[in-house]
Each structure stands twice: as structure tokens, then as C-alpha cells.
């Protein structure tokens, strides 16, 4: 199926419920007013899209490109009963409003190619998973709404994968993560992308009263990408944690932005993001903690550490603290550096080869993030990936 130039043509082809058609149409109105990303926009000034032409991406990946496994109730949006669909679309409204000027999320809201509603169970040992692949086509625009279980621990893993190929492909998606009162939601995201993939993501979370939300992020590969990870803490007594890693090589470029928006008092939040870059890879990290004047007793911290394995590799850190309240405690820190020669000398003096020493330093640097992923299988997968990408040829 081709992605039609006209949104009305595309909707007509989909034969969806009228309420879903109305949602797309409303999002299209915002899209028509939005500015396509360029260097004049603060969040997009580091990434060049001069060679990106949306008109080139018309062949939609088939339904089989999204697969589901594990213990969760997953339903296509168009297959939900009318009342339930109306309820779910209402949950999307804050995200549409939040991204009302962001072109790529609006493009997904109006022209999503795959859309699912996910209801998680209360089994803390279960790790339900959705895998999004770009195969047999050159564009996929997934829209996911994930409801965590109230008053219990929930796990969810989202994977993005694409092969390396001659022609460029586009993966752009929006994921909505809902943590109910007293919920404990552990979300994990893995991106393993081919070197011909443009990738753009917006992940928008909402936390209600006395809830916990933990996001573990790992992203590697791809051609060029920009990812927003946003959480709106709307309830009191919440705890929020983001950890992430990006091991990049060759000419890969990634721009990652994590934003935690505190809307209520008595909350704690933290961000820890680490990157290792080699060859001519380039990573940009932006962290933003927003605390308005009415919030009290809020503690927030963000740390970004970057390790350069080559002089040609680049890493940039842009910490932001938007704090308008008095009785809060906020901290931030950022480092960019190469492997310490003194560390290598110390390990060499104990009979460890330089190759093995570099391996130990890189693994030790990233392991603080890896061990926060809740799945042992995923932790082992990440350890193997880090060794092959950062220390292999």
C-alpha cells in the first residue's frame, strides 16, 4: 500500500471508524500549521535534514512488520469497541496538545500506519514485547498507547529494528505510556537500526499520584535520528527515573532529548544517560528538568557522561534546568572525555593487555546503565552488542 499524498485519500483507503478518522483529521490541522524541522528550531538545530524528502517514502510496511509477544492484551485501535476507542483517543489528547508544533509526531498522529492499544497485566515476572520492523517497505509510522496496571508492577519492552540496505527508509513513531495511581511501570526500549534508516521518535508518559516510572533506553545504529522522551508528572508523590545508553560508530548520528515536566509537588526524578562514540559517530544529548513555581519538595538530577574512543568522534551535552520554585533541590552534570591513559597504564602494570583494558573500561562505563534494565535476557544482549560494536572491527 502506498502512503497517499492526500490525508483524505489515505483515510479512505483505511476504512476506519469515523471517530478515528476525525482524530486523524484534527491532527492534520495541527500538521498543516507546524514548521518542518530546521536549524531555526531549538530542538532541531543540531541535526541536518537537508537530504530528507518526505515524498520519497510512500511504500508502507505490511501489518506483519509489527509483532507482539508475551502476556499483554494488545488490540488494533480500529478493532476496539466504539466506547473503548473513544476512551483511548481521549487519552491521546494531552500528547497531541504537547506536540502541537512538532512536525514528526503530528505526521504520525495524522497518518499512522500501525496503531495498537496495549493493556499490561500485573505479573512482575512477565515481559510483554512489541517489535516494530521496517521491512518490505520504506516507511512505518507506529502509534502505541500502553496502559500500565494500577497498584502493581508492570513491564513492557518496545523494540525497533531495521536492516542495512541500499535505499533509505523512514521509521517515525509515537508511544504513549500511562502510569496510573500507585502503579510501578518499568519500560524498556531497544533500537537496533541499519545504517540506511532515518528514525524519529516521540515517547510521551503521564504519571499519576504515588506512581513509579522507570525507563531504560538503548539505541544504536541508524543513519540520522531524533528522539524525544517526555514524562509529565501530574500526580503528587511520584518517582521518575530515566537511564539510557547509545554506543555509536562509523558515521551514525543520534540526537536524544529527555524532558521531565513536574506538574505537582513531592516528587523525585533523575536522568542518567551515557554514550560511547567511535570513528566519526556523533551523539547529542539534551536533558531538561522543568519545575514550575507552585511545586514544592521536588528533587531532580540529570547526569550525562560521554566517552570518545577516537579523536574524530563527537559528543555534545546540553543540560537544561527550568526551575521556578524555591523549595526544591536540583543538580546536573555532564562529562565528555577520552579513555584515561592513567587507567590504561594502571591496568597494564597488572599484566592486562591494552585491548583487554579498553574492553574493561568501556564495559564498566556502560554497565551502570545496563544493569538497570529489568530483563536479564536484555542485559546479556546489550553486553554482547557493546562488545561487538565498540571493541570489534
Tab-separated table of C-alpha atoms in Angstrom:
chain	number	residue	atom	x	y	z
A	1	UNK	CA	0.000	0.000	0.000
A	2	UNK	CA	1.263	3.463	-0.847
A	3	UNK	CA	1.063	6.372	1.572
A	4	UNK	CA	-1.198	8.800	-0.261
A	5	UNK	CA	-0.240	12.445	-0.718
A	6	UNK	CA	-3.706	13.462	0.469
A	7	UNK	CA	-4.715	12.564	4.018
A	8	UNK	CA	-8.318	12.197	2.854
A	9	UNK	CA	-7.247	9.611	0.278
A	10	UNK	CA	-5.215	7.707	2.839
A	11	UNK	CA	-8.062	7.634	5.386
A	12	UNK	CA	-10.485	6.463	2.727
A	13	UNK	CA	-8.197	3.535	1.927
A	14	UNK	CA	-8.026	2.508	5.599
A	15	UNK	CA	-11.815	2.190	6.079
A	16	UNK	CA	-11.593	3.072	9.763
A	17	UNK	CA	-14.292	4.042	12.297
A	18	UNK	CA	-15.417	7.639	11.878
A	19	UNK	CA	-14.099	8.653	15.312
A	20	UNK	CA	-10.601	7.539	14.279
A	21	UNK	CA	-10.940	9.425	11.009
A	22	UNK	CA	-11.888	12.545	12.976
A	23	UNK	CA	-8.800	12.124	15.186
A	24	UNK	CA	-6.542	11.937	12.133
A	25	UNK	CA	-8.190	14.954	10.550
A	26	UNK	CA	-7.766	17.085	13.680
A	27	UNK	CA	-4.091	16.106	13.889
A	28	UNK	CA	-3.696	17.019	10.226
A	29	UNK	CA	-4.857	20.554	11.001
A	30	UNK	CA	-2.019	20.944	13.504
A	31	UNK	CA	0.401	19.398	10.999
A	32	UNK	CA	-0.511	21.950	8.351
A	33	UNK	CA	0.444	24.745	10.780
A	34	UNK	CA	3.668	23.137	12.035
A	35	UNK	CA	7.104	24.112	10.758
A	36	UNK	CA	9.111	21.302	9.204
A	37	UNK	CA	12.216	20.881	11.398
A	38	UNK	CA	15.218	23.054	10.556
A	39	UNK	CA	18.053	24.790	12.409
A	40	UNK	CA	15.787	27.691	13.430
A	41	UNK	CA	14.033	25.399	15.924
A	42	UNK	CA	15.896	24.930	19.207
A	43	UNK	CA	15.376	21.160	19.454
A	44	UNK	CA	16.431	20.612	15.841
A	45	UNK	CA	19.415	22.916	15.442
A	46	UNK	CA	21.965	20.087	15.737
A	47	UNK	CA	20.550	17.763	13.067
A	48	UNK	CA	20.581	18.473	9.356
A	49	UNK	CA	17.686	17.152	7.277
A	50	UNK	CA	18.803	18.755	4.030
A	51	UNK	CA	18.811	15.371	2.281
A	52	UNK	CA	15.497	14.211	3.751
A	53	UNK	CA	12.489	14.325	1.391
A	54	UNK	CA	9.232	13.008	2.811
A	55	UNK	CA	7.861	12.462	-0.697
A	56	UNK	CA	10.338	9.605	-1.205
A	57	UNK	CA	8.722	7.451	1.498
A	58	UNK	CA	5.448	6.069	0.187
A	59	UNK	CA	5.621	2.263	0.421
A	60	UNK	CA	4.081	1.315	3.760
A	61	UNK	CA	5.459	-1.706	5.592
A	62	UNK	CA	2.852	-4.503	5.918
A	63	UNK	CA	0.956	-5.453	9.089
A	64	UNK	CA	3.471	-8.248	9.711
A	65	UNK	CA	6.108	-5.599	10.443
A	66	UNK	CA	4.693	-5.251	13.967
A	67	UNK	CA	4.759	-8.379	16.114
A	68	UNK	CA	3.628	-8.965	19.699
A	69	UNK	CA	4.790	-11.498	22.276
A	70	UNK	CA	4.256	-12.043	25.989
A	71	UNK	CA	1.413	-11.550	28.418
A	72	UNK	CA	-0.448	-8.388	27.449
A	73	UNK	CA	-3.759	-7.568	25.826
A	74	UNK	CA	-2.931	-5.893	22.506
A	75	UNK	CA	-5.653	-4.583	20.192
A	76	UNK	CA	-5.526	-2.610	16.964
A	77	UNK	CA	-7.148	0.782	17.501
A	78	UNK	CA	-9.602	0.245	14.662
A	79	UNK	CA	-10.764	-3.030	16.284
A	80	UNK	CA	-11.635	-1.509	19.663
A	81	UNK	CA	-15.347	-1.230	20.568
A	82	UNK	CA	-16.632	2.321	19.922
A	83	UNK	CA	-16.823	3.316	23.594
A	84	UNK	CA	-13.357	1.971	24.340
A	85	UNK	CA	-11.893	3.626	21.242
A	86	UNK	CA	-13.374	6.949	22.343
A	87	UNK	CA	-11.820	6.478	25.799
A	88	UNK	CA	-8.396	5.640	24.351
A	89	UNK	CA	-8.407	8.563	21.925
A	90	UNK	CA	-9.189	10.879	24.842
A	91	UNK	CA	-6.002	9.624	26.499
A	92	UNK	CA	-4.127	10.734	23.383
A	93	UNK	CA	-5.331	14.330	23.552
A	94	UNK	CA	-2.678	15.603	26.039
A	95	UNK	CA	0.088	14.189	23.823
A	96	UNK	CA	-1.361	15.794	20.686
A	97	UNK	CA	-1.535	19.095	22.552
A	98	UNK	CA	2.024	18.705	23.862
A	99	UNK	CA	3.402	18.036	20.356
A	100	UNK	CA	1.069	20.514	18.647
A	101	UNK	CA	4.035	22.247	16.982
A	102	UNK	CA	6.256	19.205	16.355
A	103	UNK	CA	6.072	18.095	12.746
A	104	UNK	CA	7.103	14.430	13.027
A	105	UNK	CA	4.770	13.451	15.930
A	106	UNK	CA	1.909	15.227	14.166
A	107	UNK	CA	2.712	13.359	10.964
A	108	UNK	CA	2.355	10.111	12.927
A	109	UNK	CA	-0.877	11.208	14.648
A	110	UNK	CA	-2.446	12.009	11.275
A	111	UNK	CA	-1.000	9.184	9.139
A	112	UNK	CA	-0.071	6.339	11.477
A	113	UNK	CA	0.313	3.077	9.571
A	114	UNK	CA	0.090	0.715	12.573
A	115	UNK	CA	-1.758	1.591	15.791
A	116	UNK	CA	-2.211	-0.540	18.907
A	117	UNK	CA	-3.666	-0.219	22.393
A	118	UNK	CA	-1.752	-2.264	24.977
A	119	UNK	CA	-3.155	-3.205	28.405
A	120	UNK	CA	-0.487	-4.604	30.708
A	121	UNK	CA	-1.096	-7.212	33.381
A	122	UNK	CA	0.080	-7.322	36.986
A	123	UNK	CA	2.611	-10.162	36.709
A	124	UNK	CA	6.012	-8.592	37.566
A	125	UNK	CA	7.856	-11.553	36.039
A	126	UNK	CA	6.213	-11.073	32.643
A	127	UNK	CA	7.975	-9.060	29.914
A	128	UNK	CA	5.499	-8.413	27.077
A	129	UNK	CA	7.125	-7.071	23.931
A	130	UNK	CA	6.211	-5.251	20.746
A	131	UNK	CA	8.708	-5.306	17.888
A	132	UNK	CA	8.492	-2.729	15.090
A	133	UNK	CA	10.458	-3.566	11.943
A	134	UNK	CA	10.907	-1.703	8.699
A	135	UNK	CA	10.757	-4.496	6.146
A	136	UNK	CA	9.110	-4.971	2.736
A	137	UNK	CA	8.543	-1.240	2.529
A	138	UNK	CA	10.320	2.072	3.130
A	139	UNK	CA	8.102	3.736	5.756
A	140	UNK	CA	6.466	2.733	9.019
A	141	UNK	CA	4.637	5.099	11.392
A	142	UNK	CA	3.628	3.213	14.554
A	143	UNK	CA	1.314	4.669	17.202
A	144	UNK	CA	1.246	2.799	20.532
A	145	UNK	CA	-0.782	3.507	23.670
A	146	UNK	CA	0.384	1.490	26.673
A	147	UNK	CA	-1.673	1.327	29.890
A	148	UNK	CA	0.204	0.055	32.936
A	149	UNK	CA	-1.607	-1.872	35.650
A	150	UNK	CA	-2.807	0.200	38.668
A	151	UNK	CA	-1.343	-0.618	42.061
A	152	UNK	CA	1.122	-3.212	40.772
A	153	UNK	CA	4.381	-3.616	38.862
A	154	UNK	CA	4.201	-3.778	35.044
A	155	UNK	CA	6.929	-4.406	32.471
A	156	UNK	CA	6.940	-3.561	28.780
A	157	UNK	CA	9.613	-3.805	26.078
A	158	UNK	CA	9.494	-1.929	22.773
A	159	UNK	CA	11.930	-2.871	20.002
A	160	UNK	CA	12.724	-1.051	16.784
A	161	UNK	CA	14.722	-2.903	14.151
A	162	UNK	CA	15.718	-2.353	10.537
A	163	UNK	CA	18.302	-3.899	8.203
A	164	UNK	CA	21.076	-2.066	6.410
A	165	UNK	CA	20.242	-1.687	2.735
A	166	UNK	CA	20.968	0.433	-0.318
A	167	UNK	CA	17.931	2.747	-0.133
A	168	UNK	CA	16.954	4.971	2.785
A	169	UNK	CA	13.934	4.106	4.921
A	170	UNK	CA	11.871	6.071	7.438
A	171	UNK	CA	10.774	4.932	10.887
A	172	UNK	CA	8.827	7.551	12.839
A	173	UNK	CA	6.582	6.740	15.768
A	174	UNK	CA	4.760	7.945	18.858
A	175	UNK	CA	4.415	5.898	22.048
A	176	UNK	CA	2.121	6.957	24.902
A	177	UNK	CA	2.985	5.473	28.314
A	178	UNK	CA	0.327	5.744	31.035
A	179	UNK	CA	1.236	5.063	34.678
A	180	UNK	CA	-1.925	5.003	36.858
A	181	UNK	CA	-2.135	5.873	40.592
A	182	UNK	CA	0.130	3.628	42.705
A	183	UNK	CA	1.426	1.965	39.533
A	184	UNK	CA	5.017	0.780	39.116
A	185	UNK	CA	5.832	0.825	35.398
A	186	UNK	CA	9.177	-0.408	34.032
A	187	UNK	CA	9.503	0.489	30.360
A	188	UNK	CA	12.402	-0.627	28.169
A	189	UNK	CA	13.235	0.445	24.626
A	190	UNK	CA	15.822	-1.066	22.272
A	191	UNK	CA	16.681	0.404	18.873
A	192	UNK	CA	18.884	-1.705	16.602
A	193	UNK	CA	18.829	0.067	13.265
A	194	UNK	CA	20.505	-0.313	9.916
A	195	UNK	CA	22.749	2.419	8.537
A	196	UNK	CA	20.135	3.492	5.972
A	197	UNK	CA	17.391	4.395	8.492
A	198	UNK	CA	16.053	7.835	9.288
A	199	UNK	CA	14.427	7.455	12.709
A	200	UNK	CA	12.286	9.932	14.643
A	201	UNK	CA	10.518	9.129	17.893
A	202	UNK	CA	8.325	10.802	20.475
A	203	UNK	CA	7.606	8.934	23.700
A	204	UNK	CA	5.156	10.723	25.997
A	205	UNK	CA	4.489	9.461	29.505
A	206	UNK	CA	1.914	10.506	32.093
A	207	UNK	CA	2.366	9.694	35.774
A	208	UNK	CA	-0.476	9.850	38.247
A	209	UNK	CA	-0.410	10.077	42.055
A	210	UNK	CA	2.084	7.978	44.059
A	211	UNK	CA	3.359	6.126	40.984
A	212	UNK	CA	6.792	4.968	39.879
A	213	UNK	CA	8.060	5.090	36.307
A	214	UNK	CA	11.416	3.679	35.197
A	215	UNK	CA	12.572	3.965	31.571
A	216	UNK	CA	15.601	2.015	30.297
A	217	UNK	CA	16.706	3.122	26.826
A	218	UNK	CA	19.294	1.699	24.444
A	219	UNK	CA	19.755	2.978	20.905
A	220	UNK	CA	22.408	2.113	18.338
A	221	UNK	CA	22.782	2.193	14.579
A	222	UNK	CA	20.712	4.196	12.144
A	223	UNK	CA	21.640	6.942	9.700
A	224	UNK	CA	20.183	10.046	11.362
A	225	UNK	CA	17.704	10.263	14.197
A	226	UNK	CA	15.999	12.492	16.727
A	227	UNK	CA	14.195	11.113	19.783
A	228	UNK	CA	12.052	12.875	22.371
A	229	UNK	CA	11.417	11.109	25.680
A	230	UNK	CA	8.944	13.140	27.724
A	231	UNK	CA	7.191	12.477	31.020
A	232	UNK	CA	4.531	14.702	32.545
A	233	UNK	CA	4.356	14.096	36.300
A	234	UNK	CA	0.766	15.145	37.030
A	235	UNK	CA	0.358	13.487	40.444
A	236	UNK	CA	1.927	14.072	43.850
A	237	UNK	CA	4.352	11.602	45.393
A	238	UNK	CA	5.798	10.321	42.123
A	239	UNK	CA	9.219	8.816	41.394
A	240	UNK	CA	10.669	9.055	37.876
A	241	UNK	CA	13.870	7.560	36.509
A	242	UNK	CA	15.422	7.585	33.011
A	243	UNK	CA	18.578	5.673	32.149
A	244	UNK	CA	19.945	5.316	28.634
A	245	UNK	CA	22.924	4.371	26.522
A	246	UNK	CA	23.992	4.915	22.920
A	247	UNK	CA	27.071	3.095	21.578
A	248	UNK	CA	27.658	4.619	18.136
A	249	UNK	CA	30.222	4.032	15.408
A	250	UNK	CA	31.021	4.816	11.756
A	251	UNK	CA	29.055	7.947	10.716
A	252	UNK	CA	25.956	7.340	12.833
A	253	UNK	CA	24.194	10.437	14.178
A	254	UNK	CA	21.704	10.496	17.036
A	255	UNK	CA	20.065	13.381	18.866
A	256	UNK	CA	18.393	12.377	22.141
A	257	UNK	CA	16.252	14.698	24.252
A	258	UNK	CA	14.835	13.695	27.655
A	259	UNK	CA	12.358	16.031	29.349
A	260	UNK	CA	10.711	15.566	32.754
A	261	UNK	CA	7.894	18.007	33.463
A	262	UNK	CA	6.948	18.269	37.124
A	263	UNK	CA	3.349	19.454	37.437
A	264	UNK	CA	2.868	18.503	41.119
A	265	UNK	CA	4.776	18.658	44.400
A	266	UNK	CA	6.502	15.983	46.493
A	267	UNK	CA	8.285	14.165	43.678
A	268	UNK	CA	11.716	12.801	42.791
A	269	UNK	CA	13.207	12.447	39.309
A	270	UNK	CA	16.571	11.543	37.811
A	271	UNK	CA	18.244	11.075	34.425
A	272	UNK	CA	21.436	9.133	33.685
A	273	UNK	CA	22.483	8.882	30.030
A	274	UNK	CA	25.813	7.524	28.777
A	275	UNK	CA	27.256	7.312	25.291
A	276	UNK	CA	30.347	5.752	23.770
A	277	UNK	CA	31.254	7.000	20.285
A	278	UNK	CA	33.950	5.825	17.927
A	279	UNK	CA	35.192	6.647	14.409
A	280	UNK	CA	33.126	9.563	13.021
A	281	UNK	CA	29.939	8.969	15.002
A	282	UNK	CA	28.161	11.936	16.604
A	283	UNK	CA	25.742	11.996	19.550
A	284	UNK	CA	23.846	14.966	21.005
A	285	UNK	CA	22.120	14.710	24.381
A	286	UNK	CA	19.714	17.268	25.827
A	287	UNK	CA	18.246	16.857	29.287
A	288	UNK	CA	15.519	19.132	30.593
A	289	UNK	CA	14.022	19.258	34.094
A	290	UNK	CA	11.053	21.635	34.344
A	291	UNK	CA	9.683	22.619	37.762
A	292	UNK	CA	7.039	25.395	37.889
A	293	UNK	CA	6.668	27.847	40.769
A	294	UNK	CA	3.792	26.041	42.537
A	295	UNK	CA	5.744	22.803	43.049
A	296	UNK	CA	7.291	22.153	46.454
A	297	UNK	CA	9.591	19.451	47.811
A	298	UNK	CA	10.892	18.278	44.438
A	299	UNK	CA	14.297	16.674	43.954
A	300	UNK	CA	15.696	16.346	40.433
A	301	UNK	CA	19.055	15.408	38.981
A	302	UNK	CA	20.419	14.751	35.495
A	303	UNK	CA	23.805	13.295	34.523
A	304	UNK	CA	25.194	12.779	31.025
A	305	UNK	CA	28.573	11.089	30.509
A	306	UNK	CA	30.248	10.604	27.128
A	307	UNK	CA	33.289	8.514	26.232
A	308	UNK	CA	35.179	9.163	22.975
A	309	UNK	CA	37.166	6.265	21.509
A	310	UNK	CA	38.559	8.280	18.562
A	311	UNK	CA	39.585	11.892	18.041
A	312	UNK	CA	37.157	12.092	15.121
A	313	UNK	CA	34.142	11.057	17.245
A	314	UNK	CA	31.862	13.757	18.689
A	315	UNK	CA	29.557	14.017	21.693
A	316	UNK	CA	27.648	17.081	22.840
A	317	UNK	CA	25.801	17.574	26.111
A	318	UNK	CA	23.124	20.242	26.644
A	319	UNK	CA	21.771	20.178	30.214
A	320	UNK	CA	18.792	22.406	30.993
A	321	UNK	CA	17.153	23.230	34.319
A	322	UNK	CA	13.954	25.256	34.150
A	323	UNK	CA	13.331	25.750	37.864
A	324	UNK	CA	10.854	28.410	39.007
A	325	UNK	CA	10.182	27.057	42.523
A	326	UNK	CA	12.079	27.760	45.748
A	327	UNK	CA	11.886	24.668	47.967
A	328	UNK	CA	13.421	22.228	45.513
A	329	UNK	CA	16.800	20.540	45.079
A	330	UNK	CA	18.183	20.212	41.559
A	331	UNK	CA	21.543	19.096	40.187
A	332	UNK	CA	23.081	18.458	36.794
A	333	UNK	CA	26.404	17.249	35.484
A	334	UNK	CA	27.996	16.402	32.151
A	335	UNK	CA	31.343	14.992	31.024
A	336	UNK	CA	32.960	14.377	27.647
A	337	UNK	CA	36.361	12.709	27.504
A	338	UNK	CA	38.640	10.025	26.126
A	339	UNK	CA	39.860	6.874	27.825
A	340	UNK	CA	42.172	7.892	30.637
A	341	UNK	CA	45.782	6.987	29.851
A	342	UNK	CA	46.456	6.574	33.564
A	343	UNK	CA	43.750	3.908	33.750
A	344	UNK	CA	45.373	2.059	30.835
A	345	UNK	CA	48.782	2.327	32.492
A	346	UNK	CA	47.404	1.043	35.808
A	347	UNK	CA	45.819	-1.999	34.147
A	348	UNK	CA	48.921	-2.628	32.003
A	349	UNK	CA	51.052	-2.665	35.164
A	350	UNK	CA	48.950	-5.603	36.320
A	351	UNK	CA	49.571	-7.618	33.177
A	352	UNK	CA	46.392	-6.683	31.305
A	353	UNK	CA	46.753	-6.048	27.571
A	354	UNK	CA	45.686	-2.701	26.124
A	355	UNK	CA	42.849	-4.350	24.169
A	356	UNK	CA	41.500	-6.065	27.277
A	357	UNK	CA	41.950	-2.877	29.318
A	358	UNK	CA	39.916	-0.842	26.821
A	359	UNK	CA	37.222	-3.502	26.935
A	360	UNK	CA	37.091	-3.364	30.718
A	361	UNK	CA	36.868	0.442	30.747
A	362	UNK	CA	34.095	0.639	28.126
A	363	UNK	CA	32.050	-2.136	29.725
A	364	UNK	CA	32.482	-0.628	33.179
A	365	UNK	CA	31.415	2.775	31.852
A	366	UNK	CA	28.146	1.453	30.387
A	367	UNK	CA	27.345	-1.282	32.886
A	368	UNK	CA	25.841	1.146	35.378
A	369	UNK	CA	23.079	1.707	32.822
A	370	UNK	CA	22.876	-1.887	31.543
A	371	UNK	CA	22.195	-3.310	34.986
A	372	UNK	CA	19.092	-1.138	35.377
A	373	UNK	CA	17.325	-2.968	32.527
A	374	UNK	CA	14.835	-5.247	34.307
A	375	UNK	CA	15.262	-8.262	31.982
A	376	UNK	CA	18.332	-10.485	32.380
A	377	UNK	CA	17.986	-11.589	28.750
A	378	UNK	CA	18.130	-7.967	27.592
A	379	UNK	CA	21.124	-7.232	29.818
A	380	UNK	CA	23.025	-10.116	28.238
A	381	UNK	CA	22.015	-8.938	24.754
A	382	UNK	CA	23.277	-5.421	25.480
A	383	UNK	CA	26.585	-6.642	26.880
A	384	UNK	CA	27.216	-8.683	23.736
A	385	UNK	CA	26.231	-5.765	21.490
A	386	UNK	CA	28.516	-3.323	23.316
A	387	UNK	CA	31.487	-5.636	22.980
A	388	UNK	CA	30.959	-6.224	19.246
A	389	UNK	CA	30.190	-2.599	18.304
A	390	UNK	CA	32.663	-0.755	20.485
A	391	UNK	CA	35.526	-3.212	20.626
A	392	UNK	CA	35.224	-5.174	17.374
A	393	UNK	CA	36.349	-4.191	13.924
